[in-house]
Each structure stands twice: as structure tokens, then as C-alpha cells.
mmCIF file of C-alpha atoms and ligand atoms in Angstrom:
data_model
loop_
_atom_site.group_PDB
_atom_site.id
_atom_site.type_symbol
_atom_site.label_atom_id
_atom_site.label_comp_id
_atom_site.label_asym_id
_atom_site.label_seq_id
_atom_site.Cartn_x
_atom_site.Cartn_y
_atom_site.Cartn_z
ATOM 1 C CA MET F 1 111.323 -19.580 159.833
ATOM 2 C CA ALA F 2 112.919 -16.375 161.111
ATOM 3 C CA ALA F 3 115.176 -18.358 163.434
ATOM 4 C CA GLU F 4 116.294 -20.564 160.562
ATOM 5 C CA ILE F 5 116.991 -17.569 158.313
ATOM 6 C CA SER F 6 118.825 -15.727 161.093
ATOM 7 C CA ALA F 7 121.029 -18.771 161.672
ATOM 8 C CA ASP F 8 121.703 -19.327 157.966
ATOM 9 C CA TYR F 9 122.689 -15.713 157.307
ATOM 10 C CA GLY F 10 124.239 -15.036 160.709
ATOM 11 C CA LYS F 11 127.783 -14.921 159.390
ATOM 12 C CA VAL F 12 127.454 -12.914 156.181
ATOM 13 C CA ASP F 13 129.568 -9.718 155.970
ATOM 14 C CA ARG F 14 126.886 -7.309 154.820
ATOM 15 C CA PRO F 15 123.210 -7.082 155.744
ATOM 16 C CA LEU F 16 120.871 -9.552 154.099
ATOM 17 C CA ILE F 17 118.675 -7.889 151.488
ATOM 18 C CA LEU F 18 115.014 -8.757 152.016
ATOM 19 C CA LEU F 19 113.445 -8.329 148.631
ATOM 20 C CA SER F 20 109.664 -8.217 148.868
ATOM 21 C CA VAL F 21 107.340 -8.497 145.972
ATOM 22 C CA LEU F 22 104.733 -5.720 146.069
ATOM 23 C CA LYS F 23 102.122 -5.559 147.176
ATOM 24 C CA GLY F 24 101.055 -8.899 148.603
ATOM 25 C CA SER F 25 104.193 -9.915 150.451
ATOM 26 C CA VAL F 26 104.690 -6.651 152.332
ATOM 27 C CA VAL F 27 102.746 -7.691 155.449
ATOM 28 C CA PHE F 28 104.527 -11.045 155.672
ATOM 29 C CA ALA F 29 107.972 -9.575 154.903
ATOM 30 C CA THR F 30 107.487 -6.890 157.538
ATOM 31 C CA ASP F 31 106.422 -9.385 160.204
ATOM 32 C CA LEU F 32 109.230 -11.738 159.229
ATOM 33 C CA SER F 33 111.818 -8.967 159.387
ATOM 34 C CA ARG F 34 110.786 -8.092 162.923
ATOM 35 C CA SER F 35 111.537 -11.626 164.036
ATOM 36 C CA LEU F 36 114.969 -11.744 162.408
ATOM 37 C CA THR F 37 117.986 -11.263 164.649
ATOM 38 C CA ILE F 38 120.398 -10.272 161.865
ATOM 39 C CA PRO F 39 120.952 -6.944 160.080
ATOM 40 C CA VAL F 40 118.761 -6.526 156.998
ATOM 41 C CA ASN F 41 118.165 -4.073 154.181
ATOM 42 C CA PHE F 42 114.825 -3.759 152.412
ATOM 43 C CA ASP F 43 114.109 -3.500 148.736
ATOM 44 C CA TYR F 44 110.966 -4.000 146.670
ATOM 45 C CA VAL F 45 109.992 -5.098 143.198
ATOM 46 C CA ALA F 46 106.552 -5.061 141.648
ATOM 47 C CA VAL F 47 105.082 -7.189 138.906
ATOM 48 C CA SER F 48 101.677 -7.575 137.383
ATOM 49 C CA SER F 49 100.425 -11.026 136.594
ATOM 50 C CA TYR F 50 96.857 -11.392 137.750
ATOM 51 C CA GLY F 51 95.073 -8.310 136.497
ATOM 52 C CA HIS F 52 91.578 -8.724 137.896
ATOM 53 C CA GLY F 53 90.002 -11.869 139.282
ATOM 54 C CA THR F 54 91.405 -15.100 140.601
ATOM 55 C CA GLU F 55 93.114 -16.677 137.589
ATOM 56 C CA SER F 56 96.741 -16.037 136.721
ATOM 57 C CA SER F 57 97.143 -14.543 133.257
ATOM 58 C CA GLY F 58 100.552 -16.171 132.906
ATOM 59 C CA HIS F 59 101.831 -12.919 131.429
ATOM 60 C CA VAL F 60 104.263 -11.317 133.866
ATOM 61 C CA GLN F 61 105.385 -7.724 133.575
ATOM 62 C CA LEU F 62 107.942 -5.865 135.711
ATOM 63 C CA LEU F 63 106.287 -2.713 137.069
ATOM 64 C CA LYS F 64 108.996 -1.632 139.511
ATOM 65 C CA ASP F 65 112.626 -2.693 139.552
ATOM 66 C CA LEU F 66 115.114 -2.963 142.425
ATOM 67 C CA THR F 67 116.513 0.285 143.774
ATOM 68 C CA MET F 68 119.590 -1.179 145.521
ATOM 69 C CA ASP F 69 122.735 -2.449 143.855
ATOM 70 C CA ILE F 70 122.553 -6.117 144.790
ATOM 71 C CA GLU F 71 125.666 -7.290 142.977
ATOM 72 C CA GLY F 72 127.674 -9.463 145.339
ATOM 73 C CA ARG F 73 125.011 -9.259 148.053
ATOM 74 C CA ASP F 74 122.950 -11.972 149.697
ATOM 75 C CA VAL F 75 119.328 -11.608 148.700
ATOM 76 C CA LEU F 76 116.245 -13.299 150.102
ATOM 77 C CA MET F 77 113.184 -12.892 147.921
ATOM 78 C CA VAL F 78 110.028 -12.860 150.017
ATOM 79 C CA GLU F 79 106.787 -13.990 148.390
ATOM 80 C CA ASP F 80 103.297 -14.170 149.844
ATOM 81 C CA ILE F 81 102.061 -17.044 147.723
ATOM 82 C CA ILE F 82 103.218 -19.231 144.857
ATOM 83 C CA ASP F 83 100.544 -20.540 142.561
ATOM 84 C CA THR F 84 101.613 -21.475 139.010
ATOM 85 C CA GLY F 85 105.166 -20.323 139.786
ATOM 86 C CA LEU F 86 105.265 -18.138 136.665
ATOM 87 C CA THR F 87 105.617 -14.846 138.544
ATOM 88 C CA THR F 88 108.305 -16.101 140.887
ATOM 89 C CA SER F 89 110.372 -17.816 138.236
ATOM 90 C CA PHE F 90 110.241 -14.665 136.082
ATOM 91 C CA LEU F 91 111.395 -12.581 139.058
ATOM 92 C CA PHE F 92 114.019 -15.072 140.136
ATOM 93 C CA ASP F 93 115.619 -14.946 136.676
ATOM 94 C CA HIS F 94 115.388 -11.166 136.632
ATOM 95 C CA VAL F 95 117.045 -10.759 140.042
ATOM 96 C CA GLN F 96 119.691 -13.341 139.167
ATOM 97 C CA ARG F 97 120.777 -11.141 136.250
ATOM 98 C CA HIS F 98 121.820 -8.460 138.799
ATOM 99 C CA ARG F 99 124.453 -10.958 140.004
ATOM 100 C CA PRO F 100 123.782 -11.280 143.745
ATOM 101 C CA ALA F 101 126.241 -13.397 145.785
ATOM 102 C CA SER F 102 123.282 -15.614 146.629
ATOM 103 C CA LEU F 103 119.573 -15.634 145.970
ATOM 104 C CA LYS F 104 117.066 -17.685 147.930
ATOM 105 C CA LEU F 105 113.322 -17.746 148.094
ATOM 106 C CA CYS F 106 111.099 -17.520 151.145
ATOM 107 C CA VAL F 107 107.367 -18.029 150.753
ATOM 108 C CA LEU F 108 104.458 -17.993 153.163
ATOM 109 C CA LEU F 109 101.918 -20.048 151.204
ATOM 110 C CA ASP F 110 102.433 -22.653 148.497
ATOM 111 C CA LYS F 111 99.674 -23.982 146.215
ATOM 112 C CA THR F 112 101.760 -26.895 144.952
ATOM 113 C CA GLU F 113 98.855 -28.423 143.013
ATOM 114 C CA ARG F 114 98.828 -25.531 140.549
ATOM 115 C CA ARG F 115 102.540 -25.447 139.755
ATOM 116 C CA VAL F 116 103.416 -24.982 136.093
ATOM 117 C CA LYS F 117 106.986 -23.774 136.552
ATOM 118 C CA PRO F 118 109.113 -25.300 139.311
ATOM 119 C CA VAL F 119 110.651 -22.809 141.746
ATOM 120 C CA PRO F 120 113.368 -23.464 144.341
ATOM 121 C CA ILE F 121 111.759 -22.653 147.703
ATOM 122 C CA ALA F 122 114.328 -22.427 150.500
ATOM 123 C CA TYR F 123 111.950 -21.412 153.310
ATOM 124 C CA LYS F 124 108.260 -22.267 153.268
ATOM 125 C CA GLY F 125 105.452 -21.426 155.663
ATOM 126 C CA PHE F 126 102.523 -23.628 154.601
ATOM 127 C CA ASP F 127 101.269 -25.767 151.751
ATOM 128 C CA ILE F 128 97.646 -24.899 150.964
ATOM 129 C CA PRO F 129 95.012 -26.465 148.712
ATOM 130 C CA ASN F 130 93.912 -24.952 145.424
ATOM 131 C CA GLN F 131 91.633 -22.254 146.768
ATOM 132 C CA PHE F 132 91.809 -18.494 146.394
ATOM 133 C CA VAL F 133 92.843 -16.869 149.639
ATOM 134 C CA VAL F 134 92.807 -13.281 150.853
ATOM 135 C CA GLY F 135 94.068 -11.332 153.858
ATOM 136 C CA TYR F 136 97.463 -10.811 155.494
ATOM 137 C CA GLY F 137 98.553 -8.870 152.398
ATOM 138 C CA LEU F 138 96.745 -11.011 149.831
ATOM 139 C CA ASP F 139 94.025 -9.358 147.796
ATOM 140 C CA TYR F 140 91.085 -9.924 145.541
ATOM 141 C CA ASP F 141 90.853 -6.903 143.218
ATOM 142 C CA GLU F 142 92.926 -4.898 145.729
ATOM 143 C CA LEU F 143 90.564 -5.651 148.601
ATOM 144 C CA TYR F 144 91.073 -7.550 151.869
ATOM 145 C CA ARG F 145 94.838 -7.037 152.152
ATOM 146 C CA ASN F 146 94.345 -5.592 155.630
ATOM 147 C CA LEU F 147 92.604 -8.621 157.132
ATOM 148 C CA ARG F 148 94.693 -9.973 159.979
ATOM 149 C CA ALA F 149 94.332 -13.628 158.999
ATOM 150 C CA VAL F 150 94.308 -15.574 155.735
ATOM 151 C CA HIS F 151 90.776 -16.460 154.597
ATOM 152 C CA ILE F 152 89.382 -18.519 151.734
ATOM 153 C CA LEU F 153 87.449 -16.316 149.311
ATOM 154 C CA GLU F 154 83.980 -17.776 148.889
ATOM 155 C CA GLY F 155 83.342 -18.633 145.252
ATOM 156 C CA GLY F 156 87.022 -17.931 144.468
HETATM 157 P P1 LIG U 1 101.725 -17.345 140.087
HETATM 158 O O1 LIG U 1 102.525 -16.612 139.071
HETATM 159 O O2 LIG U 1 100.590 -18.094 139.456
HETATM 160 O O3 LIG U 1 102.554 -18.226 140.984
HETATM 161 O O4 LIG U 1 100.988 -16.276 140.956
HETATM 162 C C1 LIG U 1 101.632 -15.597 141.949
HETATM 163 C C2 LIG U 1 100.898 -14.348 142.324
HETATM 164 O O5 LIG U 1 99.493 -14.443 142.091
HETATM 165 C C3 LIG U 1 101.056 -14.093 143.795
HETATM 166 O O6 LIG U 1 102.216 -13.316 144.076
HETATM 167 C C4 LIG U 1 99.774 -13.385 144.135
HETATM 168 O O7 LIG U 1 99.908 -12.002 143.889
HETATM 169 C C5 LIG U 1 98.762 -13.957 143.172
HETATM 170 N N1 LIG U 1 97.975 -15.054 143.784
HETATM 171 C C6 LIG U 1 98.046 -16.382 143.516
HETATM 172 N N2 LIG U 1 97.189 -17.077 144.253
HETATM 173 C C7 LIG U 1 96.537 -16.176 145.015
HETATM 174 C C8 LIG U 1 95.506 -16.284 146.024
HETATM 175 O O8 LIG U 1 95.006 -17.365 146.374
HETATM 176 N N3 LIG U 1 95.120 -15.114 146.588
HETATM 177 C C9 LIG U 1 95.643 -13.891 146.244
HETATM 178 N N4 LIG U 1 96.599 -13.754 145.318
HETATM 179 C C10 LIG U 1 97.039 -14.882 144.712
#
């Protein structure tokens, strides 16, 4: 994935902005960035959508906005997981309003079965079945983010 991204953005004038969605995608975005061979900038946004538990509330709220001026810049939004797609499509629209030169989406895990809102994924790691997973940045009630691998949460 990093090789593909590096090739696709190899000729852009200014560094690619890697926009990670706190907190879940930080581990993946950090690992990904270290395999990229192109200049990058980092920025972060935060939303709340899950509250507690394993079911999406469907109500998305922006908790932290961008800090960089992304107008005219190439932005790659990095997501840990897409479930219903509600969070990502909300964020995609929000970021688009800041008028980047381009905006693409990179996601590690995709639960396609659960999709309510379609989202345009440019770079995808893996499709996974409809099970709640934790680790590698992903949490259950803020726990397990530090696990090295992705695990299925029993009873989740
Ligand atoms: P969506 O809006 O339903 O697509 O949910 C996206 C967000 O819900 C992700 O960014 C995660 O924070 C969280 N999420 C969805 N599925 C899982 C999971 O299996 N484990 C941990 N978090 C999840």
C-alpha cells in the first residue's frame, strides 16, 4: 500500500498531508508513514460516533478539527476501519469543504457487509467480516489499542 501511495503522489509539488482520524488510526497511519518514500505532513481530526460499546450510534460529532491549511493541498485521509461508513462520509464532506487539491481515502480494515453510506476507498488493506475487532489502534471502551495485532473481541 505504501509503495502504491508513494508512486501515486511521487510527483506532487508539496508534501502529501496524511490526515489521521484519532484515535484509532494513529498506529496504522504511523506505520504507514514510515514505509512511505515521499515527503509527508501530519494532521489529525477527531470525531465521536461510537460512545461506548460495539454499535455505531450513527450520530457523528467533530471533536477536533484540522490544524493545517489544506486548501490546494493533496490530502490522504487515513482510517483504521470503516463499518457503516457514516463517520468517514461525514469527515470526507467536512474535509472537502476546506478545498484540498485532492482528497483520497486509505483504510486498513473494511466491514463491507455493514455499509450504510458508500465511501470512495482509494487504498484498502483488508476486507473483514462483521465482527468487532480490537488492537493495532482499535479499541473497545478505550482498551486494547496497544495490542500489536488485530483480534476479534469475544462476544463483540
Ligand atoms: P462507522 O461510522 O460505522 O463506519 O464507524 C467507524 C468508526 O467506528 C471507526 O473509525 C472506529 O472508531 C469504530 N469501529 C467500527 N468498527 C469497529 C471495530 O470492529 N472495532 C473497533 N472500532 C470500530
